[in-house]
PDB file of C-alpha atoms and ligand atoms in Angstrom:
ATOM      1  CA  MET A1262       0.000   0.000   0.000  1.00  0.00           C
ATOM      2  CA  ASP A1263       1.194   3.514  -0.824  1.00  0.00           C
ATOM      3  CA  LEU A1264       1.955   5.051   2.582  1.00  0.00           C
ATOM      4  CA  ARG A1265       0.915   8.490   1.340  1.00  0.00           C
ATOM      5  CA  GLU A1266      -2.638   7.195   1.020  1.00  0.00           C
ATOM      6  CA  ASP A1267      -4.774   7.158   4.152  1.00  0.00           C
ATOM      7  CA  HIS A1268      -4.641   3.824   5.916  1.00  0.00           C
ATOM      8  CA  MET A1269      -5.201   2.147   9.247  1.00  0.00           C
ATOM      9  CA  ILE A1270      -3.609  -0.954  10.747  1.00  0.00           C
ATOM     10  CA  GLN A1271      -4.572  -3.292  13.551  1.00  0.00           C
ATOM     11  CA  ALA A1272      -1.787  -5.034  15.388  1.00  0.00           C
ATOM     12  CA  THR A1273      -1.121  -7.010  18.535  1.00  0.00           C
ATOM     13  CA  ALA A1274       1.808  -7.432  20.906  1.00  0.00           C
ATOM     14  CA  ALA A1275       2.836  -9.427  23.998  1.00  0.00           C
ATOM     15  CA  ASP A1276       0.670 -12.522  23.349  1.00  0.00           C
ATOM     16  CA  SER A1277      -2.385 -10.427  22.447  1.00  0.00           C
ATOM     17  CA  THR A1278      -2.409  -8.629  25.806  1.00  0.00           C
ATOM     18  CA  ILE A1279      -1.665  -5.357  24.002  1.00  0.00           C
ATOM     19  CA  ARG A1280      -4.031  -4.203  21.254  1.00  0.00           C
ATOM     20  CA  LEU A1281      -2.803  -1.643  18.751  1.00  0.00           C
ATOM     21  CA  ILE A1282      -4.470   0.502  16.109  1.00  0.00           C
ATOM     22  CA  SER A1283      -2.714   3.171  14.119  1.00  0.00           C
ATOM     23  CA  ALA A1284      -3.756   5.412  11.239  1.00  0.00           C
ATOM     24  CA  VAL A1285      -2.542   7.993   8.761  1.00  0.00           C
ATOM     25  CA  THR A1286      -5.470  10.264   7.879  1.00  0.00           C
ATOM     26  CA  THR A1287      -3.851  13.243   6.157  1.00  0.00           C
ATOM     27  CA  ASN A1288      -5.978  13.224   2.994  1.00  0.00           C
ATOM     28  CA  LEU A1289      -9.342  12.619   4.616  1.00  0.00           C
ATOM     29  CA  VAL A1290      -8.777  15.293   7.261  1.00  0.00           C
ATOM     30  CA  ALA A1291      -7.584  17.768   4.609  1.00  0.00           C
ATOM     31  CA  GLU A1292     -10.730  17.047   2.597  1.00  0.00           C
ATOM     32  CA  ALA A1293     -13.054  17.466   5.602  1.00  0.00           C
ATOM     33  CA  CYS A1294     -11.406  20.758   6.593  1.00  0.00           C
ATOM     34  CA  ARG A1295     -11.502  22.080   3.017  1.00  0.00           C
ATOM     35  CA  ARG A1296     -15.189  21.160   2.668  1.00  0.00           C
ATOM     36  CA  HIS A1297     -16.055  23.019   5.874  1.00  0.00           C
ATOM     37  CA  GLY A1298     -13.675  25.930   5.314  1.00  0.00           C
ATOM     38  CA  ALA A1299     -12.291  25.365   8.824  1.00  0.00           C
ATOM     39  CA  THR A1300      -9.686  27.645  10.431  1.00  0.00           C
ATOM     40  CA  PRO A1301      -6.349  26.050  11.461  1.00  0.00           C
ATOM     41  CA  THR A1302      -7.351  25.375  15.085  1.00  0.00           C
ATOM     42  CA  ALA A1303     -10.843  24.175  14.094  1.00  0.00           C
ATOM     43  CA  SER A1304      -9.122  21.900  11.525  1.00  0.00           C
ATOM     44  CA  ALA A1305      -6.858  20.442  14.212  1.00  0.00           C
ATOM     45  CA  ALA A1306      -9.857  19.743  16.471  1.00  0.00           C
ATOM     46  CA  LEU A1307     -11.959  18.235  13.673  1.00  0.00           C
ATOM     47  CA  GLY A1308      -9.053  16.173  12.344  1.00  0.00           C
ATOM     48  CA  ARG A1309      -8.255  14.724  15.749  1.00  0.00           C
ATOM     49  CA  ALA A1310     -11.921  13.833  16.282  1.00  0.00           C
ATOM     50  CA  LEU A1311     -12.231  12.176  12.847  1.00  0.00           C
ATOM     51  CA  THR A1312      -9.076  10.126  13.433  1.00  0.00           C
ATOM     52  CA  GLY A1313     -10.168   9.295  16.987  1.00  0.00           C
ATOM     53  CA  ALA A1314     -13.552   8.012  15.763  1.00  0.00           C
ATOM     54  CA  LEU A1315     -11.823   5.745  13.230  1.00  0.00           C
ATOM     55  CA  LEU A1316      -9.403   4.359  15.848  1.00  0.00           C
ATOM     56  CA  LEU A1317     -12.059   3.860  18.523  1.00  0.00           C
ATOM     57  CA  GLY A1318     -14.519   2.326  16.049  1.00  0.00           C
ATOM     58  CA  ARG A1319     -11.982  -0.286  15.006  1.00  0.00           C
ATOM     59  CA  THR A1320     -11.850  -1.711  18.559  1.00  0.00           C
ATOM     60  CA  PHE A1321     -15.419  -3.051  18.342  1.00  0.00           C
ATOM     61  CA  LYS A1322     -15.949  -6.191  16.268  1.00  0.00           C
ATOM     62  CA  ASP A1323     -19.679  -5.881  15.620  1.00  0.00           C
ATOM     63  CA  LEU A1324     -19.629  -2.135  15.064  1.00  0.00           C
ATOM     64  CA  GLU A1325     -21.458  -0.367  12.284  1.00  0.00           C
ATOM     65  CA  TYR A1326     -21.149   3.256  13.329  1.00  0.00           C
ATOM     66  CA  MET A1327     -19.073   4.975  15.988  1.00  0.00           C
ATOM     67  CA  THR A1328     -20.002   8.572  16.690  1.00  0.00           C
ATOM     68  CA  ILE A1329     -18.034  10.806  18.996  1.00  0.00           C
ATOM     69  CA  ARG A1330     -19.611  14.118  19.872  1.00  0.00           C
ATOM     70  CA  PHE A1331     -18.057  16.954  21.848  1.00  0.00           C
ATOM     71  CA  GLN A1332     -20.748  19.228  23.213  1.00  0.00           C
ATOM     72  CA  CYS A1333     -18.615  22.078  24.400  1.00  0.00           C
ATOM     73  CA  GLU A1334     -18.599  25.686  25.565  1.00  0.00           C
ATOM     74  CA  GLY A1335     -15.477  26.822  23.668  1.00  0.00           C
ATOM     75  CA  PRO A1336     -15.649  28.923  20.471  1.00  0.00           C
ATOM     76  CA  ILE A1337     -15.881  25.817  18.240  1.00  0.00           C
ATOM     77  CA  GLY A1338     -19.330  25.112  19.754  1.00  0.00           C
ATOM     78  CA  GLY A1339     -19.303  21.357  19.129  1.00  0.00           C
ATOM     79  CA  ILE A1340     -17.678  18.565  17.141  1.00  0.00           C
ATOM     80  CA  VAL A1341     -19.272  15.480  15.598  1.00  0.00           C
ATOM     81  CA  ALA A1342     -17.315  12.642  13.977  1.00  0.00           C
ATOM     82  CA  GLU A1343     -18.901   9.437  12.702  1.00  0.00           C
ATOM     83  CA  ALA A1344     -16.857   6.450  11.531  1.00  0.00           C
ATOM     84  CA  SER A1345     -18.216   3.303   9.902  1.00  0.00           C
ATOM     85  CA  ALA A1346     -16.964  -0.267  10.095  1.00  0.00           C
ATOM     86  CA  HIS A1347     -15.955   0.080   6.443  1.00  0.00           C
ATOM     87  CA  GLY A1348     -13.251   2.649   7.193  1.00  0.00           C
ATOM     88  CA  THR A1349     -15.225   5.690   6.109  1.00  0.00           C
ATOM     89  CA  VAL A1350     -15.609   8.743   8.302  1.00  0.00           C
ATOM     90  CA  ARG A1351     -17.459  12.045   8.149  1.00  0.00           C
ATOM     91  CA  GLY A1352     -17.848  14.937  10.550  1.00  0.00           C
ATOM     92  CA  TYR A1353     -18.226  18.606  11.206  1.00  0.00           C
ATOM     93  CA  VAL A1354     -17.729  21.318  13.786  1.00  0.00           C
ATOM     94  CA  LYS A1355     -20.437  23.766  14.762  1.00  0.00           C
ATOM     95  CA  ASN A1356     -18.381  26.910  14.142  1.00  0.00           C
ATOM     96  CA  PRO A1357     -15.700  26.148  11.510  1.00  0.00           C
ATOM     97  CA  LEU A1358     -14.686  29.820  11.336  1.00  0.00           C
ATOM     98  CA  ALA A1359     -13.920  30.079  15.065  1.00  0.00           C
ATOM     99  CA  GLU A1360     -10.264  30.687  15.886  1.00  0.00           C
ATOM    100  CA  VAL A1361      -8.177  31.227  19.037  1.00  0.00           C
ATOM    101  CA  PRO A1362      -4.578  32.442  19.560  1.00  0.00           C
ATOM    102  CA  LEU A1363      -1.707  29.931  19.690  1.00  0.00           C
ATOM    103  CA  ASN A1364      -1.078  28.438  23.133  1.00  0.00           C
ATOM    104  CA  GLN A1365       1.959  29.092  25.358  1.00  0.00           C
ATOM    105  CA  MET A1366       3.962  26.448  23.469  1.00  0.00           C
ATOM    106  CA  GLY A1367       3.247  28.222  20.179  1.00  0.00           C
ATOM    107  CA  LYS A1368       0.916  25.403  19.037  1.00  0.00           C
ATOM    108  CA  LEU A1369      -2.682  25.394  17.839  1.00  0.00           C
ATOM    109  CA  ASP A1370      -4.746  25.657  21.022  1.00  0.00           C
ATOM    110  CA  VAL A1371      -7.232  22.813  20.530  1.00  0.00           C
ATOM    111  CA  SER A1372      -8.140  22.701  24.212  1.00  0.00           C
ATOM    112  CA  GLY A1373      -8.835  26.451  24.093  1.00  0.00           C
ATOM    113  CA  ILE A1374     -11.173  26.218  21.107  1.00  0.00           C
ATOM    114  CA  VAL A1375     -13.016  23.199  22.565  1.00  0.00           C
ATOM    115  CA  GLY A1376     -13.372  24.324  26.185  1.00  0.00           C
ATOM    116  CA  LYS A1377     -15.401  22.582  28.867  1.00  0.00           C
ATOM    117  CA  GLY A1378     -18.372  20.322  28.281  1.00  0.00           C
ATOM    118  CA  MET A1379     -19.290  16.712  27.612  1.00  0.00           C
ATOM    119  CA  LEU A1380     -17.995  13.956  25.366  1.00  0.00           C
ATOM    120  CA  TYR A1381     -20.620  11.530  24.071  1.00  0.00           C
ATOM    121  CA  VAL A1382     -19.809   8.217  22.419  1.00  0.00           C
ATOM    122  CA  ILE A1383     -22.541   6.417  20.477  1.00  0.00           C
ATOM    123  CA  ARG A1384     -21.965   2.929  19.146  1.00  0.00           C
ATOM    124  CA  GLU A1385     -24.393   1.328  16.729  1.00  0.00           C
ATOM    125  CA  ALA A1386     -24.309  -2.325  15.807  1.00  0.00           C
ATOM    126  CA  GLY A1387     -26.412  -5.040  14.229  1.00  0.00           C
ATOM    127  CA  PHE A1388     -28.616  -2.917  11.940  1.00  0.00           C
ATOM    128  CA  GLU A1389     -27.244  -4.237   8.664  1.00  0.00           C
ATOM    129  CA  ILE A1390     -27.771  -7.846   9.664  1.00  0.00           C
ATOM    130  CA  GLY A1391     -31.282  -7.081  10.941  1.00  0.00           C
ATOM    131  CA  LEU A1392     -30.651  -7.487  14.657  1.00  0.00           C
ATOM    132  CA  MET A1393     -31.606  -3.891  15.478  1.00  0.00           C
ATOM    133  CA  LYS A1394     -29.590  -3.824  18.677  1.00  0.00           C
ATOM    134  CA  GLU A1395     -30.090  -0.725  20.773  1.00  0.00           C
ATOM    135  CA  PRO A1396     -27.275   1.771  20.245  1.00  0.00           C
ATOM    136  CA  TYR A1397     -24.836   2.082  23.133  1.00  0.00           C
ATOM    137  CA  TYR A1398     -24.452   5.545  24.664  1.00  0.00           C
ATOM    138  CA  GLY A1399     -21.553   6.606  26.870  1.00  0.00           C
ATOM    139  CA  SER A1400     -20.617  10.015  28.204  1.00  0.00           C
ATOM    140  CA  VAL A1401     -17.906  11.669  30.263  1.00  0.00           C
ATOM    141  CA  SER A1402     -16.955  15.245  31.095  1.00  0.00           C
ATOM    142  CA  ILE A1403     -14.337  16.793  28.831  1.00  0.00           C
ATOM    143  CA  VAL A1404     -11.098  16.648  30.860  1.00  0.00           C
ATOM    144  CA  SER A1405      -8.721  18.626  28.645  1.00  0.00           C
ATOM    145  CA  GLY A1406     -10.314  19.407  25.290  1.00  0.00           C
ATOM    146  CA  GLU A1407      -7.200  18.094  23.527  1.00  0.00           C
ATOM    147  CA  ILE A1408      -9.391  15.228  22.168  1.00  0.00           C
ATOM    148  CA  ALA A1409      -6.841  12.388  22.651  1.00  0.00           C
ATOM    149  CA  GLU A1410      -6.762  12.828  26.444  1.00  0.00           C
ATOM    150  CA  ASP A1411     -10.547  12.962  26.473  1.00  0.00           C
ATOM    151  CA  LEU A1412     -10.822   9.687  24.558  1.00  0.00           C
ATOM    152  CA  THR A1413      -8.278   8.083  26.918  1.00  0.00           C
ATOM    153  CA  HIS A1414     -10.347   9.264  29.886  1.00  0.00           C
ATOM    154  CA  TYR A1415     -13.536   7.952  28.250  1.00  0.00           C
ATOM    155  CA  LEU A1416     -11.989   4.509  27.623  1.00  0.00           C
ATOM    156  CA  ALA A1417     -10.718   4.290  31.215  1.00  0.00           C
ATOM    157  CA  THR A1418     -13.944   5.358  32.923  1.00  0.00           C
ATOM    158  CA  SER A1419     -16.713   4.115  30.623  1.00  0.00           C
ATOM    159  CA  GLU A1420     -15.127   1.050  29.036  1.00  0.00           C
ATOM    160  CA  GLN A1421     -12.660   0.211  31.876  1.00  0.00           C
ATOM    161  CA  ILE A1422      -9.804  -0.202  29.364  1.00  0.00           C
ATOM    162  CA  ASN A1423      -6.425   1.369  30.083  1.00  0.00           C
ATOM    163  CA  SER A1424      -5.303   3.027  26.878  1.00  0.00           C
ATOM    164  CA  ALA A1425      -2.879   5.476  25.387  1.00  0.00           C
ATOM    165  CA  VAL A1426      -4.312   7.629  22.612  1.00  0.00           C
ATOM    166  CA  SER A1427      -2.227   9.999  20.536  1.00  0.00           C
ATOM    167  CA  LEU A1428      -3.722  12.195  17.816  1.00  0.00           C
ATOM    168  CA  GLY A1429      -2.159  14.931  15.746  1.00  0.00           C
ATOM    169  CA  VAL A1430      -2.966  17.288  12.879  1.00  0.00           C
ATOM    170  CA  PHE A1431      -0.355  19.507  11.273  1.00  0.00           C
ATOM    171  CA  VAL A1432      -1.646  22.615   9.509  1.00  0.00           C
ATOM    172  CA  GLU A1433       0.851  24.256   7.198  1.00  0.00           C
ATOM    173  CA  SER A1434       0.569  27.950   6.498  1.00  0.00           C
ATOM    174  CA  GLY A1435       0.461  28.587   2.760  1.00  0.00           C
ATOM    175  CA  ILE A1436       3.178  31.116   2.104  1.00  0.00           C
ATOM    176  CA  GLU A1437       2.449  31.202  -1.634  1.00  0.00           C
ATOM    177  CA  THR A1438      -1.291  30.696  -1.604  1.00  0.00           C
ATOM    178  CA  GLY A1439      -2.051  32.539   1.627  1.00  0.00           C
ATOM    179  CA  GLN A1440      -4.201  29.581   2.643  1.00  0.00           C
ATOM    180  CA  GLU A1441      -3.477  27.070   5.365  1.00  0.00           C
ATOM    181  CA  ARG A1442      -3.849  23.375   4.656  1.00  0.00           C
ATOM    182  CA  VAL A1443      -3.574  20.099   6.526  1.00  0.00           C
ATOM    183  CA  THR A1444      -0.342  18.352   5.495  1.00  0.00           C
ATOM    184  CA  ALA A1445      -0.159  15.625   8.132  1.00  0.00           C
ATOM    185  CA  SER A1446      -2.729  13.872  10.292  1.00  0.00           C
ATOM    186  CA  GLY A1447      -2.915  10.588  12.138  1.00  0.00           C
ATOM    187  CA  GLY A1448      -2.735   8.837  15.457  1.00  0.00           C
ATOM    188  CA  TYR A1449      -2.628   5.613  17.379  1.00  0.00           C
ATOM    189  CA  LEU A1450      -4.453   3.787  20.124  1.00  0.00           C
ATOM    190  CA  ILE A1451      -2.759   1.309  22.456  1.00  0.00           C
ATOM    191  CA  GLN A1452      -4.971  -0.778  24.745  1.00  0.00           C
ATOM    192  CA  VAL A1453      -3.878  -2.904  27.662  1.00  0.00           C
ATOM    193  CA  MET A1454      -5.948  -6.085  27.975  1.00  0.00           C
ATOM    194  CA  PRO A1455      -6.400  -8.091  31.205  1.00  0.00           C
ATOM    195  CA  GLY A1456      -3.367 -10.251  31.951  1.00  0.00           C
ATOM    196  CA  ALA A1457      -0.810  -7.881  30.470  1.00  0.00           C
ATOM    197  CA  ASP A1458       2.631  -8.046  32.041  1.00  0.00           C
ATOM    198  CA  PRO A1459       3.270  -4.899  34.141  1.00  0.00           C
ATOM    199  CA  GLU A1460       6.864  -4.709  32.874  1.00  0.00           C
ATOM    200  CA  THR A1461       5.674  -4.683  29.260  1.00  0.00           C
ATOM    201  CA  VAL A1462       3.162  -1.949  30.099  1.00  0.00           C
ATOM    202  CA  ALA A1463       5.897   0.111  31.813  1.00  0.00           C
ATOM    203  CA  ALA A1464       8.174  -0.308  28.776  1.00  0.00           C
ATOM    204  CA  ILE A1465       5.398   0.867  26.447  1.00  0.00           C
ATOM    205  CA  GLU A1466       4.632   3.845  28.684  1.00  0.00           C
ATOM    206  CA  ALA A1467       8.294   4.865  28.553  1.00  0.00           C
ATOM    207  CA  ALA A1468       8.443   4.408  24.767  1.00  0.00           C
ATOM    208  CA  VAL A1469       5.235   6.411  24.206  1.00  0.00           C
ATOM    209  CA  THR A1470       6.613   9.254  26.330  1.00  0.00           C
ATOM    210  CA  ALA A1471       9.900   9.299  24.400  1.00  0.00           C
ATOM    211  CA  ALA A1472       8.352   8.891  20.907  1.00  0.00           C
ATOM    212  CA  PRO A1473       8.398  11.802  18.461  1.00  0.00           C
ATOM    213  CA  HIS A1474       5.074  13.530  17.853  1.00  0.00           C
ATOM    214  CA  VAL A1475       2.867  11.602  15.442  1.00  0.00           C
ATOM    215  CA  THR A1476       2.679  14.453  12.903  1.00  0.00           C
ATOM    216  CA  ASP A1477       6.505  14.740  12.856  1.00  0.00           C
ATOM    217  CA  LEU A1478       6.638  11.042  11.972  1.00  0.00           C
ATOM    218  CA  ILE A1479       4.025  11.384   9.231  1.00  0.00           C
ATOM    219  CA  ARG A1480       5.718  14.465   7.789  1.00  0.00           C
ATOM    220  CA  GLY A1481       8.890  12.384   7.677  1.00  0.00           C
ATOM    221  CA  GLY A1482       7.086   9.787   5.553  1.00  0.00           C
ATOM    222  CA  ALA A1483       6.096   7.284   8.260  1.00  0.00           C
ATOM    223  CA  GLY A1484       3.120   4.990   7.677  1.00  0.00           C
ATOM    224  CA  ALA A1485       0.859   3.523  10.359  1.00  0.00           C
ATOM    225  CA  ALA A1486       3.260   0.639  11.135  1.00  0.00           C
ATOM    226  CA  ALA A1487       6.297   2.926  11.475  1.00  0.00           C
ATOM    227  CA  ILE A1488       4.310   5.110  13.900  1.00  0.00           C
ATOM    228  CA  LEU A1489       3.715   2.046  16.105  1.00  0.00           C
ATOM    229  CA  GLU A1490       7.412   1.094  15.919  1.00  0.00           C
ATOM    230  CA  GLU A1491       8.254   4.470  17.448  1.00  0.00           C
ATOM    231  CA  ALA A1492       5.462   4.340  20.013  1.00  0.00           C
ATOM    232  CA  LEU A1493       6.345   0.816  21.183  1.00  0.00           C
ATOM    233  CA  GLY A1494      10.124   1.172  21.251  1.00  0.00           C
ATOM    234  CA  PRO A1495      11.659  -2.223  22.086  1.00  0.00           C
ATOM    235  CA  ILE A1496       8.335  -4.119  22.105  1.00  0.00           C
ATOM    236  CA  SER A1497       7.710  -6.073  18.895  1.00  0.00           C
ATOM    237  CA  PHE A1498       4.234  -6.402  17.381  1.00  0.00           C
ATOM    238  CA  ASP A1499       2.393  -8.293  14.638  1.00  0.00           C
ATOM    239  CA  VAL A1500       0.288  -6.438  12.090  1.00  0.00           C
ATOM    240  CA  LEU A1501      -3.029  -8.279  11.702  1.00  0.00           C
ATOM    241  CA  GLU A1502      -4.801  -6.137   9.097  1.00  0.00           C
ATOM    242  CA  THR A1503      -4.297  -3.067   6.937  1.00  0.00           C
ATOM    243  CA  HIS A1504      -7.294  -1.120   5.589  1.00  0.00           C
ATOM    244  CA  PRO A1505      -7.749   2.017   3.518  1.00  0.00           C
ATOM    245  CA  VAL A1506      -9.689   4.815   5.250  1.00  0.00           C
ATOM    246  CA  GLU A1507     -11.453   7.736   3.603  1.00  0.00           C
ATOM    247  CA  PHE A1508     -13.806  10.687   4.057  1.00  0.00           C
ATOM    248  CA  ARG A1509     -17.229   9.692   2.772  1.00  0.00           C
ATOM    249  CA  CYS A1510     -20.674  11.042   3.519  1.00  0.00           C
ATOM    250  CA  LYS A1511     -23.980   9.182   3.399  1.00  0.00           C
ATOM    251  CA  CYS A1512     -25.943  12.066   1.916  1.00  0.00           C
ATOM    252  CA  SER A1513     -27.378  12.036  -1.634  1.00  0.00           C
ATOM    253  CA  TYR A1514     -29.948  13.814  -3.789  1.00  0.00           C
ATOM    254  CA  ASP A1515     -32.449  10.999  -3.099  1.00  0.00           C
ATOM    255  CA  ARG A1516     -31.951  11.460   0.648  1.00  0.00           C
ATOM    256  CA  ALA A1517     -32.547  15.205   0.240  1.00  0.00           C
ATOM    257  CA  VAL A1518     -35.826  14.405  -1.581  1.00  0.00           C
ATOM    258  CA  SER A1519     -36.874  12.061   1.277  1.00  0.00           C
ATOM    259  CA  ILE A1520     -36.143  14.749   3.854  1.00  0.00           C
ATOM    260  CA  VAL A1521     -38.256  17.333   2.000  1.00  0.00           C
ATOM    261  CA  THR A1522     -41.023  14.759   1.444  1.00  0.00           C
ATOM    262  CA  ALA A1523     -41.074  14.014   5.169  1.00  0.00           C
ATOM    263  CA  LEU A1524     -41.713  17.701   5.942  1.00  0.00           C
ATOM    264  CA  GLY A1525     -45.277  17.203   4.714  1.00  0.00           C
ATOM    265  CA  ARG A1526     -47.540  18.654   2.041  1.00  0.00           C
ATOM    266  CA  ASP A1527     -48.109  22.080   3.603  1.00  0.00           C
ATOM    267  CA  GLU A1528     -44.409  22.748   3.986  1.00  0.00           C
ATOM    268  CA  VAL A1529     -43.631  21.648   0.417  1.00  0.00           C
ATOM    269  CA  GLU A1530     -46.447  23.823  -0.978  1.00  0.00           C
ATOM    270  CA  ASP A1531     -45.022  26.712   1.034  1.00  0.00           C
ATOM    271  CA  MET A1532     -41.533  26.146  -0.439  1.00  0.00           C
ATOM    272  CA  LEU A1533     -43.016  26.118  -3.940  1.00  0.00           C
ATOM    273  CA  ALA A1534     -44.946  29.344  -3.385  1.00  0.00           C
ATOM    274  CA  LYS A1535     -42.139  31.254  -1.638  1.00  0.00           C
ATOM    275  CA  ASP A1536     -38.874  29.960  -3.143  1.00  0.00           C
ATOM    276  CA  ARG A1537     -39.933  27.802  -6.132  1.00  0.00           C
ATOM    277  CA  GLY A1538     -37.456  25.280  -4.889  1.00  0.00           C
ATOM    278  CA  ALA A1539     -35.627  24.022  -1.845  1.00  0.00           C
ATOM    279  CA  GLU A1540     -31.966  24.099  -0.938  1.00  0.00           C
ATOM    280  CA  LEU A1541     -30.469  21.671   1.573  1.00  0.00           C
ATOM    281  CA  THR A1542     -26.907  21.720   2.869  1.00  0.00           C
ATOM    282  CA  CYS A1543     -25.474  18.588   4.460  1.00  0.00           C
ATOM    283  CA  HIS A1544     -23.939  19.325   7.902  1.00  0.00           C
ATOM    284  CA  PHE A1545     -21.439  16.501   7.552  1.00  0.00           C
ATOM    285  CA  CYS A1546     -19.876  17.355   4.195  1.00  0.00           C
ATOM    286  CA  SER A1547     -21.255  20.790   3.152  1.00  0.00           C
ATOM    287  CA  SER A1548     -22.713  19.350  -0.078  1.00  0.00           C
ATOM    288  CA  VAL A1549     -25.631  21.437  -1.326  1.00  0.00           C
ATOM    289  CA  TYR A1550     -28.713  19.788  -2.870  1.00  0.00           C
ATOM    290  CA  TYR A1551     -31.150  21.899  -4.843  1.00  0.00           C
ATOM    291  CA  LEU A1552     -34.681  20.647  -5.492  1.00  0.00           C
ATOM    292  CA  ASN A1553     -36.199  22.684  -8.319  1.00  0.00           C
ATOM    293  CA  GLU A1554     -39.858  23.467  -8.949  1.00  0.00           C
ATOM    294  CA  ALA A1555     -40.390  20.263 -10.947  1.00  0.00           C
ATOM    295  CA  ALA A1556     -38.879  18.174  -8.126  1.00  0.00           C
ATOM    296  CA  LEU A1557     -41.234  19.756  -5.573  1.00  0.00           C
ATOM    297  CA  HIS A1558     -44.243  19.175  -7.897  1.00  0.00           C
ATOM    298  CA  GLU A1559     -43.122  15.553  -8.209  1.00  0.00           C
ATOM    299  CA  ILE A1560     -43.203  15.220  -4.406  1.00  0.00           C
ATOM    300  CA  LEU A1561     -46.744  16.642  -4.266  1.00  0.00           C
ATOM    301  CA  ASN A1562     -48.026  14.651  -7.252  1.00  0.00           C
ATOM    302  CA  PRO A1563     -45.826  11.612  -7.913  1.00  0.00           C
ATOM    303  CA  SER A1564     -45.911  10.641 -11.594  1.00  0.00           C
ATOM    304  CA  GLU A1565     -47.293   7.282 -12.712  1.00  0.00           C
ATOM    305  CA  GLN A1566     -43.854   5.803 -13.418  1.00  0.00           C
ATOM    306  CA  MET A1567     -42.788   6.578  -9.881  1.00  0.00           C
ATOM    307  CA  LEU A1568     -45.733   4.577  -8.511  1.00  0.00           C
ATOM    308  CA  MET A1569     -44.935   1.427 -10.443  1.00  0.00           C
TER     309      MET A1569
HETATM  310 ZN1   ZN B1263     -23.103  14.909   3.258  1.00  0.00          ZN
END
């Protein structure tokens, strides 16, 4: 696989007592941030959440959708990221144009733009095979707003799994174009399963602390496996699977028609009279769907072919 393309790996170490997931998400995060016109700090927050949803989602075998939602008081207003079992992810922030000054270390202040609030995790499973299991809901207070620390805290308190989560997004200022863009994004998740040897865990903790930042590794050309090599130091691991990951939304023109249809006859007649059409913008990807006059008439009076 071309390491410049977005990808995610699952791996295991120390007789399966350590579970590892790592991802490079540069292209999908760049696409999401471009679609939403996000500022650098909003891009960093959104990118970390998108990557985090992909990593977290991959830890559940029967998963269909993993949604992480930050409901927060900072200028960004809120973040939603939804990953599927097929390696697709979509998401948005409430205020993509919000921005805050750099923090004391001269870095994008993600915790400052997120602020206090709640982190919600929603896990859906079984729908596609007809089981219709109830979605699982978990929630914790936001502890830092840096996203990775919040996911670590969530995993420890709600799922009782000791984990290390690292997420990073590098936004390059465009000297020639005057526009910033995401040029590196990715992260990893290390989980300690019951029965893990304390010495192994201590060695991993030391290696994680000493490892270069994930975006430095990606900017240097590292793929998901090379990121884990740095994070695990002397501990060897086996890669079980490698998957492509991508930004993909579930919206479509047909879905836009269903939404307008569901508004009811009065509302559709009102749209026809006032605007002679309807315009819908998808929150998740900023795609715009325009239903013209003929499309609205079709909703009110479906043609014979449509009824067949
Ligand atoms: Zn969409």
